[in-house]
Amino acid sequence: MIRHARGAAGRGPGLTNEDIADVLERVGDLLEVQDSNPFRVRAYRG
């Protein structure tokens, strides 16, 4: 579930740092499943 916060200068919904961290973690998971370079996978994980 994505929770929306106010965007920059009040221009509507934005993403929280937690939301962005979740997306980057998922990218790391997808790269790992694709047998990508382990250093690239780690770059997307906290």
PDB file of N, H, CA, C and O in Angstrom:
ATOM      1  N   MET A   1       0.843  -1.161   0.000  1.00  0.00           N
ATOM      2  CA  MET A   1       0.000   0.000   0.000  1.00  0.00           C
ATOM      3  C   MET A   1       0.898   1.236   0.000  1.00  0.00           C
ATOM      4  O   MET A   1       1.872   1.304   0.750  1.00  0.00           O
ATOM      5  N   ILE A   2       0.574   2.183  -0.821  1.00  0.00           N
ATOM      6  H   ILE A   2      -0.217   2.128  -1.431  1.00  0.00           H
ATOM      7  CA  ILE A   2       1.338   3.428  -0.899  1.00  0.00           C
ATOM      8  C   ILE A   2       0.526   4.537  -0.251  1.00  0.00           C
ATOM      9  O   ILE A   2      -0.619   4.797  -0.622  1.00  0.00           O
ATOM     10  N   ARG A   3       1.150   5.181   0.724  1.00  0.00           N
ATOM     11  H   ARG A   3       2.080   4.970   1.025  1.00  0.00           H
ATOM     12  CA  ARG A   3       0.530   6.332   1.369  1.00  0.00           C
ATOM     13  C   ARG A   3       1.081   7.580   0.716  1.00  0.00           C
ATOM     14  O   ARG A   3       2.281   7.675   0.458  1.00  0.00           O
ATOM     15  N   HIS A   4       0.224   8.523   0.451  1.00  0.00           N
ATOM     16  H   HIS A   4      -0.751   8.446   0.660  1.00  0.00           H
ATOM     17  CA  HIS A   4       0.658   9.739  -0.224  1.00  0.00           C
ATOM     18  C   HIS A   4       0.781  10.885   0.774  1.00  0.00           C
ATOM     19  O   HIS A   4      -0.079  11.078   1.634  1.00  0.00           O
ATOM     20  N   ALA A   5       1.839  11.619   0.643  1.00  0.00           N
ATOM     21  H   ALA A   5       2.537  11.462  -0.055  1.00  0.00           H
ATOM     22  CA  ALA A   5       2.050  12.834   1.434  1.00  0.00           C
ATOM     23  C   ALA A   5       1.972  14.022   0.481  1.00  0.00           C
ATOM     24  O   ALA A   5       1.958  13.846  -0.738  1.00  0.00           O
ATOM     25  N   ARG A   6       1.923  15.196   1.022  1.00  0.00           N
ATOM     26  H   ARG A   6       1.934  15.338   2.012  1.00  0.00           H
ATOM     27  CA  ARG A   6       1.893  16.385   0.160  1.00  0.00           C
ATOM     28  C   ARG A   6       3.204  16.500  -0.584  1.00  0.00           C
ATOM     29  O   ARG A   6       4.273  16.312  -0.003  1.00  0.00           O
ATOM     30  N   GLY A   7       3.129  16.805  -1.849  1.00  0.00           N
ATOM     31  H   GLY A   7       2.260  16.959  -2.321  1.00  0.00           H
ATOM     32  CA  GLY A   7       4.330  16.957  -2.671  1.00  0.00           C
ATOM     33  C   GLY A   7       5.002  18.294  -2.441  1.00  0.00           C
ATOM     34  O   GLY A   7       4.564  19.083  -1.604  1.00  0.00           O
ATOM     35  N   ALA A   8       6.046  18.543  -3.170  1.00  0.00           N
ATOM     36  H   ALA A   8       6.402  17.902  -3.850  1.00  0.00           H
ATOM     37  CA  ALA A   8       6.794  19.795  -3.053  1.00  0.00           C
ATOM     38  C   ALA A   8       5.877  20.973  -3.363  1.00  0.00           C
ATOM     39  O   ALA A   8       5.112  20.942  -4.327  1.00  0.00           O
ATOM     40  N   ALA A   9       5.959  21.980  -2.559  1.00  0.00           N
ATOM     41  H   ALA A   9       6.581  22.005  -1.776  1.00  0.00           H
ATOM     42  CA  ALA A   9       5.186  23.221  -2.733  1.00  0.00           C
ATOM     43  C   ALA A   9       3.680  22.963  -2.755  1.00  0.00           C
ATOM     44  O   ALA A   9       2.929  23.738  -3.347  1.00  0.00           O
ATOM     45  N   GLY A  10       3.228  21.867  -2.106  1.00  0.00           N
ATOM     46  H   GLY A  10       3.838  21.237  -1.626  1.00  0.00           H
ATOM     47  CA  GLY A  10       1.802  21.594  -2.005  1.00  0.00           C
ATOM     48  C   GLY A  10       1.123  21.266  -3.313  1.00  0.00           C
ATOM     49  O   GLY A  10      -0.065  21.543  -3.478  1.00  0.00           O
ATOM     50  N   ARG A  11       1.854  20.680  -4.249  1.00  0.00           N
ATOM     51  H   ARG A  11       2.819  20.455  -4.115  1.00  0.00           H
ATOM     52  CA  ARG A  11       1.283  20.389  -5.569  1.00  0.00           C
ATOM     53  C   ARG A  11       0.649  19.007  -5.640  1.00  0.00           C
ATOM     54  O   ARG A  11       0.694  18.369  -6.692  1.00  0.00           O
ATOM     55  N   GLY A  12       0.076  18.541  -4.576  1.00  0.00           N
ATOM     56  H   GLY A  12       0.040  19.059  -3.721  1.00  0.00           H
ATOM     57  CA  GLY A  12      -0.609  17.265  -4.613  1.00  0.00           C
ATOM     58  C   GLY A  12       0.203  16.155  -3.975  1.00  0.00           C
ATOM     59  O   GLY A  12       1.190  16.408  -3.285  1.00  0.00           O
ATOM     60  N   PRO A  13      -0.224  14.915  -4.213  1.00  0.00           N
ATOM     61  CA  PRO A  13       0.388  13.779  -3.536  1.00  0.00           C
ATOM     62  C   PRO A  13       1.840  13.552  -3.957  1.00  0.00           C
ATOM     63  O   PRO A  13       2.222  13.800  -5.101  1.00  0.00           O
ATOM     64  N   GLY A  14       2.623  13.079  -3.014  1.00  0.00           N
ATOM     65  H   GLY A  14       2.312  12.877  -2.085  1.00  0.00           H
ATOM     66  CA  GLY A  14       4.013  12.732  -3.269  1.00  0.00           C
ATOM     67  C   GLY A  14       4.321  11.419  -2.581  1.00  0.00           C
ATOM     68  O   GLY A  14       3.419  10.761  -2.062  1.00  0.00           O
ATOM     69  N   LEU A  15       5.571  11.036  -2.572  1.00  0.00           N
ATOM     70  H   LEU A  15       6.304  11.571  -2.993  1.00  0.00           H
ATOM     71  CA  LEU A  15       5.981   9.794  -1.932  1.00  0.00           C
ATOM     72  C   LEU A  15       6.805  10.106  -0.693  1.00  0.00           C
ATOM     73  O   LEU A  15       7.545  11.089  -0.651  1.00  0.00           O
ATOM     74  N   THR A  16       6.664   9.258   0.309  1.00  0.00           N
ATOM     75  H   THR A  16       6.063   8.459   0.274  1.00  0.00           H
ATOM     76  CA  THR A  16       7.485   9.395   1.501  1.00  0.00           C
ATOM     77  C   THR A  16       8.814   8.682   1.275  1.00  0.00           C
ATOM     78  O   THR A  16       8.952   7.905   0.331  1.00  0.00           O
ATOM     79  N   ASN A  17       9.785   8.943   2.134  1.00  0.00           N
ATOM     80  H   ASN A  17       9.673   9.575   2.901  1.00  0.00           H
ATOM     81  CA  ASN A  17      11.066   8.242   2.050  1.00  0.00           C
ATOM     82  C   ASN A  17      10.866   6.741   2.192  1.00  0.00           C
ATOM     83  O   ASN A  17      11.551   5.957   1.536  1.00  0.00           O
ATOM     84  N   GLU A  18       9.932   6.338   3.044  1.00  0.00           N
ATOM     85  H   GLU A  18       9.375   6.975   3.577  1.00  0.00           H
ATOM     86  CA  GLU A  18       9.646   4.918   3.234  1.00  0.00           C
ATOM     87  C   GLU A  18       9.117   4.292   1.947  1.00  0.00           C
ATOM     88  O   GLU A  18       9.493   3.171   1.606  1.00  0.00           O
ATOM     89  N   ASP A  19       8.255   4.999   1.235  1.00  0.00           N
ATOM     90  H   ASP A  19       7.949   5.910   1.512  1.00  0.00           H
ATOM     91  CA  ASP A  19       7.727   4.503  -0.038  1.00  0.00           C
ATOM     92  C   ASP A  19       8.851   4.294  -1.047  1.00  0.00           C
ATOM     93  O   ASP A  19       8.897   3.273  -1.733  1.00  0.00           O
ATOM     94  N   ILE A  20       9.744   5.254  -1.130  1.00  0.00           N
ATOM     95  H   ILE A  20       9.706   6.083  -0.573  1.00  0.00           H
ATOM     96  CA  ILE A  20      10.857   5.167  -2.078  1.00  0.00           C
ATOM     97  C   ILE A  20      11.777   4.016  -1.701  1.00  0.00           C
ATOM     98  O   ILE A  20      12.243   3.285  -2.575  1.00  0.00           O
ATOM     99  N   ALA A  21      12.043   3.848  -0.405  1.00  0.00           N
ATOM    100  H   ALA A  21      11.664   4.442   0.305  1.00  0.00           H
ATOM    101  CA  ALA A  21      12.884   2.741   0.054  1.00  0.00           C
ATOM    102  C   ALA A  21      12.261   1.400  -0.303  1.00  0.00           C
ATOM    103  O   ALA A  21      12.975   0.475  -0.690  1.00  0.00           O
ATOM    104  N   ASP A  22      10.943   1.277  -0.180  1.00  0.00           N
ATOM    105  H   ASP A  22      10.363   2.028   0.135  1.00  0.00           H
ATOM    106  CA  ASP A  22      10.254   0.037  -0.543  1.00  0.00           C
ATOM    107  C   ASP A  22      10.405  -0.268  -2.029  1.00  0.00           C
ATOM    108  O   ASP A  22      10.631  -1.417  -2.408  1.00  0.00           O
ATOM    109  N   VAL A  23      10.282   0.743  -2.858  1.00  0.00           N
ATOM    110  H   VAL A  23      10.098   1.676  -2.550  1.00  0.00           H
ATOM    111  CA  VAL A  23      10.424   0.552  -4.307  1.00  0.00           C
ATOM    112  C   VAL A  23      11.841   0.111  -4.649  1.00  0.00           C
ATOM    113  O   VAL A  23      12.027  -0.804  -5.451  1.00  0.00           O
ATOM    114  N   LEU A  24      12.842   0.750  -4.050  1.00  0.00           N
ATOM    115  H   LEU A  24      12.691   1.493  -3.398  1.00  0.00           H
ATOM    116  CA  LEU A  24      14.229   0.375  -4.325  1.00  0.00           C
ATOM    117  C   LEU A  24      14.514  -1.052  -3.869  1.00  0.00           C
ATOM    118  O   LEU A  24      15.251  -1.776  -4.538  1.00  0.00           O
ATOM    119  N   GLU A  25      13.943  -1.464  -2.746  1.00  0.00           N
ATOM    120  H   GLU A  25      13.345  -0.875  -2.202  1.00  0.00           H
ATOM    121  CA  GLU A  25      14.106  -2.839  -2.260  1.00  0.00           C
ATOM    122  C   GLU A  25      13.504  -3.828  -3.255  1.00  0.00           C
ATOM    123  O   GLU A  25      14.085  -4.881  -3.517  1.00  0.00           O
ATOM    124  N   ARG A  26      12.356  -3.492  -3.800  1.00  0.00           N
ATOM    125  H   ARG A  26      11.884  -2.637  -3.587  1.00  0.00           H
ATOM    126  CA  ARG A  26      11.719  -4.366  -4.796  1.00  0.00           C
ATOM    127  C   ARG A  26      12.556  -4.462  -6.066  1.00  0.00           C
ATOM    128  O   ARG A  26      12.658  -5.534  -6.664  1.00  0.00           O
ATOM    129  N   VAL A  27      13.153  -3.354  -6.479  1.00  0.00           N
ATOM    130  H   VAL A  27      13.071  -2.484  -5.993  1.00  0.00           H
ATOM    131  CA  VAL A  27      14.042  -3.380  -7.647  1.00  0.00           C
ATOM    132  C   VAL A  27      15.197  -4.333  -7.372  1.00  0.00           C
ATOM    133  O   VAL A  27      15.566  -5.126  -8.239  1.00  0.00           O
ATOM    134  N   GLY A  28      15.769  -4.264  -6.178  1.00  0.00           N
ATOM    135  H   GLY A  28      15.469  -3.620  -5.473  1.00  0.00           H
ATOM    136  CA  GLY A  28      16.839  -5.186  -5.803  1.00  0.00           C
ATOM    137  C   GLY A  28      16.384  -6.631  -5.863  1.00  0.00           C
ATOM    138  O   GLY A  28      17.127  -7.495  -6.329  1.00  0.00           O
ATOM    139  N   ASP A  29      15.167  -6.907  -5.398  1.00  0.00           N
ATOM    140  H   ASP A  29      14.563  -6.205  -5.020  1.00  0.00           H
ATOM    141  CA  ASP A  29      14.626  -8.269  -5.460  1.00  0.00           C
ATOM    142  C   ASP A  29      14.499  -8.745  -6.903  1.00  0.00           C
ATOM    143  O   ASP A  29      14.863  -9.876  -7.223  1.00  0.00           O
ATOM    144  N   LEU A  30      13.982  -7.876  -7.772  1.00  0.00           N
ATOM    145  H   LEU A  30      13.686  -6.957  -7.511  1.00  0.00           H
ATOM    146  CA  LEU A  30      13.818  -8.253  -9.180  1.00  0.00           C
ATOM    147  C   LEU A  30      15.164  -8.507  -9.851  1.00  0.00           C
ATOM    148  O   LEU A  30      15.306  -9.448 -10.631  1.00  0.00           O
ATOM    149  N   LEU A  31      16.140  -7.676  -9.549  1.00  0.00           N
ATOM    150  H   LEU A  31      16.025  -6.911  -8.915  1.00  0.00           H
ATOM    151  CA  LEU A  31      17.472  -7.877 -10.118  1.00  0.00           C
ATOM    152  C   LEU A  31      18.074  -9.196  -9.644  1.00  0.00           C
ATOM    153  O   LEU A  31      18.727  -9.897 -10.417  1.00  0.00           O
ATOM    154  N   GLU A  32      17.856  -9.532  -8.378  1.00  0.00           N
ATOM    155  H   GLU A  32      17.325  -8.962  -7.750  1.00  0.00           H
ATOM    156  CA  GLU A  32      18.389 -10.787  -7.846  1.00  0.00           C
ATOM    157  C   GLU A  32      17.761 -11.986  -8.548  1.00  0.00           C
ATOM    158  O   GLU A  32      18.457 -12.946  -8.876  1.00  0.00           O
ATOM    159  N   VAL A  33      16.457 -11.937  -8.779  1.00  0.00           N
ATOM    160  H   VAL A  33      15.891 -11.156  -8.512  1.00  0.00           H
ATOM    161  CA  VAL A  33      15.759 -13.026  -9.467  1.00  0.00           C
ATOM    162  C   VAL A  33      16.295 -13.196 -10.887  1.00  0.00           C
ATOM    163  O   VAL A  33      16.314 -14.305 -11.421  1.00  0.00           O
ATOM    164  N   GLN A  34      16.730 -12.091 -11.495  1.00  0.00           N
ATOM    165  H   GLN A  34      16.714 -11.190 -11.062  1.00  0.00           H
ATOM    166  CA  GLN A  34      17.268 -12.126 -12.858  1.00  0.00           C
ATOM    167  C   GLN A  34      18.750 -12.485 -12.887  1.00  0.00           C
ATOM    168  O   GLN A  34      19.384 -12.414 -13.940  1.00  0.00           O
ATOM    169  N   ASP A  35      19.310 -12.872 -11.734  1.00  0.00           N
ATOM    170  H   ASP A  35      18.796 -12.930 -10.878  1.00  0.00           H
ATOM    171  CA  ASP A  35      20.736 -13.215 -11.626  1.00  0.00           C
ATOM    172  C   ASP A  35      21.637 -12.080 -12.095  1.00  0.00           C
ATOM    173  O   ASP A  35      22.639 -12.307 -12.773  1.00  0.00           O
ATOM    174  N   SER A  36      21.274 -10.868 -11.728  1.00  0.00           N
ATOM    175  H   SER A  36      20.460 -10.684 -11.176  1.00  0.00           H
ATOM    176  CA  SER A  36      22.102  -9.707 -12.063  1.00  0.00           C
ATOM    177  C   SER A  36      23.360  -9.697 -11.207  1.00  0.00           C
ATOM    178  O   SER A  36      23.496 -10.467 -10.257  1.00  0.00           O
ATOM    179  N   ASN A  37      24.265  -8.816 -11.564  1.00  0.00           N
ATOM    180  H   ASN A  37      24.155  -8.190 -12.336  1.00  0.00           H
ATOM    181  CA  ASN A  37      25.500  -8.638 -10.816  1.00  0.00           C
ATOM    182  C   ASN A  37      25.162  -8.382  -9.341  1.00  0.00           C
ATOM    183  O   ASN A  37      24.365  -7.495  -9.038  1.00  0.00           O
ATOM    184  N   PRO A  38      25.765  -9.155  -8.416  1.00  0.00           N
ATOM    185  CA  PRO A  38      25.446  -8.991  -6.990  1.00  0.00           C
ATOM    186  C   PRO A  38      25.720  -7.581  -6.456  1.00  0.00           C
ATOM    187  O   PRO A  38      25.034  -7.126  -5.541  1.00  0.00           O
ATOM    188  N   PHE A  39      26.709  -6.893  -7.015  1.00  0.00           N
ATOM    189  H   PHE A  39      27.266  -7.263  -7.759  1.00  0.00           H
ATOM    190  CA  PHE A  39      26.990  -5.529  -6.573  1.00  0.00           C
ATOM    191  C   PHE A  39      25.862  -4.586  -6.985  1.00  0.00           C
ATOM    192  O   PHE A  39      25.525  -3.653  -6.257  1.00  0.00           O
ATOM    193  N   ARG A  40      25.289  -4.836  -8.144  1.00  0.00           N
ATOM    194  H   ARG A  40      25.563  -5.594  -8.735  1.00  0.00           H
ATOM    195  CA  ARG A  40      24.156  -4.025  -8.603  1.00  0.00           C
ATOM    196  C   ARG A  40      22.937  -4.271  -7.712  1.00  0.00           C
ATOM    197  O   ARG A  40      22.216  -3.338  -7.359  1.00  0.00           O
ATOM    198  N   VAL A  41      22.717  -5.546  -7.353  1.00  0.00           N
ATOM    199  H   VAL A  41      23.303  -6.304  -7.640  1.00  0.00           H
ATOM    200  CA  VAL A  41      21.604  -5.886  -6.463  1.00  0.00           C
ATOM    201  C   VAL A  41      21.765  -5.163  -5.129  1.00  0.00           C
ATOM    202  O   VAL A  41      20.814  -4.567  -4.625  1.00  0.00           O
ATOM    203  N   ARG A  42      22.962  -5.216  -4.561  1.00  0.00           N
ATOM    204  H   ARG A  42      23.734  -5.701  -4.970  1.00  0.00           H
ATOM    205  CA  ARG A  42      23.218  -4.577  -3.264  1.00  0.00           C
ATOM    206  C   ARG A  42      23.059  -3.069  -3.320  1.00  0.00           C
ATOM    207  O   ARG A  42      22.730  -2.447  -2.310  1.00  0.00           O
ATOM    208  N   ALA A  43      23.283  -2.477  -4.468  1.00  0.00           N
ATOM    209  H   ALA A  43      23.550  -2.982  -5.288  1.00  0.00           H
ATOM    210  CA  ALA A  43      23.149  -1.026  -4.605  1.00  0.00           C
ATOM    211  C   ALA A  43      21.704  -0.571  -4.385  1.00  0.00           C
ATOM    212  O   ALA A  43      21.467   0.567  -3.979  1.00  0.00           O
ATOM    213  N   TYR A  44      20.747  -1.452  -4.651  1.00  0.00           N
ATOM    214  H   TYR A  44      20.940  -2.376  -4.981  1.00  0.00           H
ATOM    215  CA  TYR A  44      19.337  -1.099  -4.497  1.00  0.00           C
ATOM    216  C   TYR A  44      18.777  -1.490  -3.143  1.00  0.00           C
ATOM    217  O   TYR A  44      17.607  -1.232  -2.858  1.00  0.00           O
ATOM    218  N   ARG A  45      19.586  -2.103  -2.313  1.00  0.00           N
ATOM    219  H   ARG A  45      20.536  -2.313  -2.544  1.00  0.00           H
ATOM    220  CA  ARG A  45      19.128  -2.543  -0.999  1.00  0.00           C
ATOM    221  C   ARG A  45      19.755  -1.711   0.090  1.00  0.00           C
ATOM    222  O   ARG A  45      20.864  -1.197  -0.058  1.00  0.00           O
ATOM    223  N   GLY A  46      19.031  -1.582   1.194  1.00  0.00           N
ATOM    224  H   GLY A  46      18.130  -1.999   1.314  1.00  0.00           H
ATOM    225  CA  GLY A  46      19.511  -0.794   2.326  1.00  0.00           C
ATOM    226  C   GLY A  46      20.539  -1.493   3.078  1.00  0.00           C
ATOM    227  O   GLY A  46      21.050  -0.964   4.065  1.00  0.00           O
TER     228      GLY A  46
END
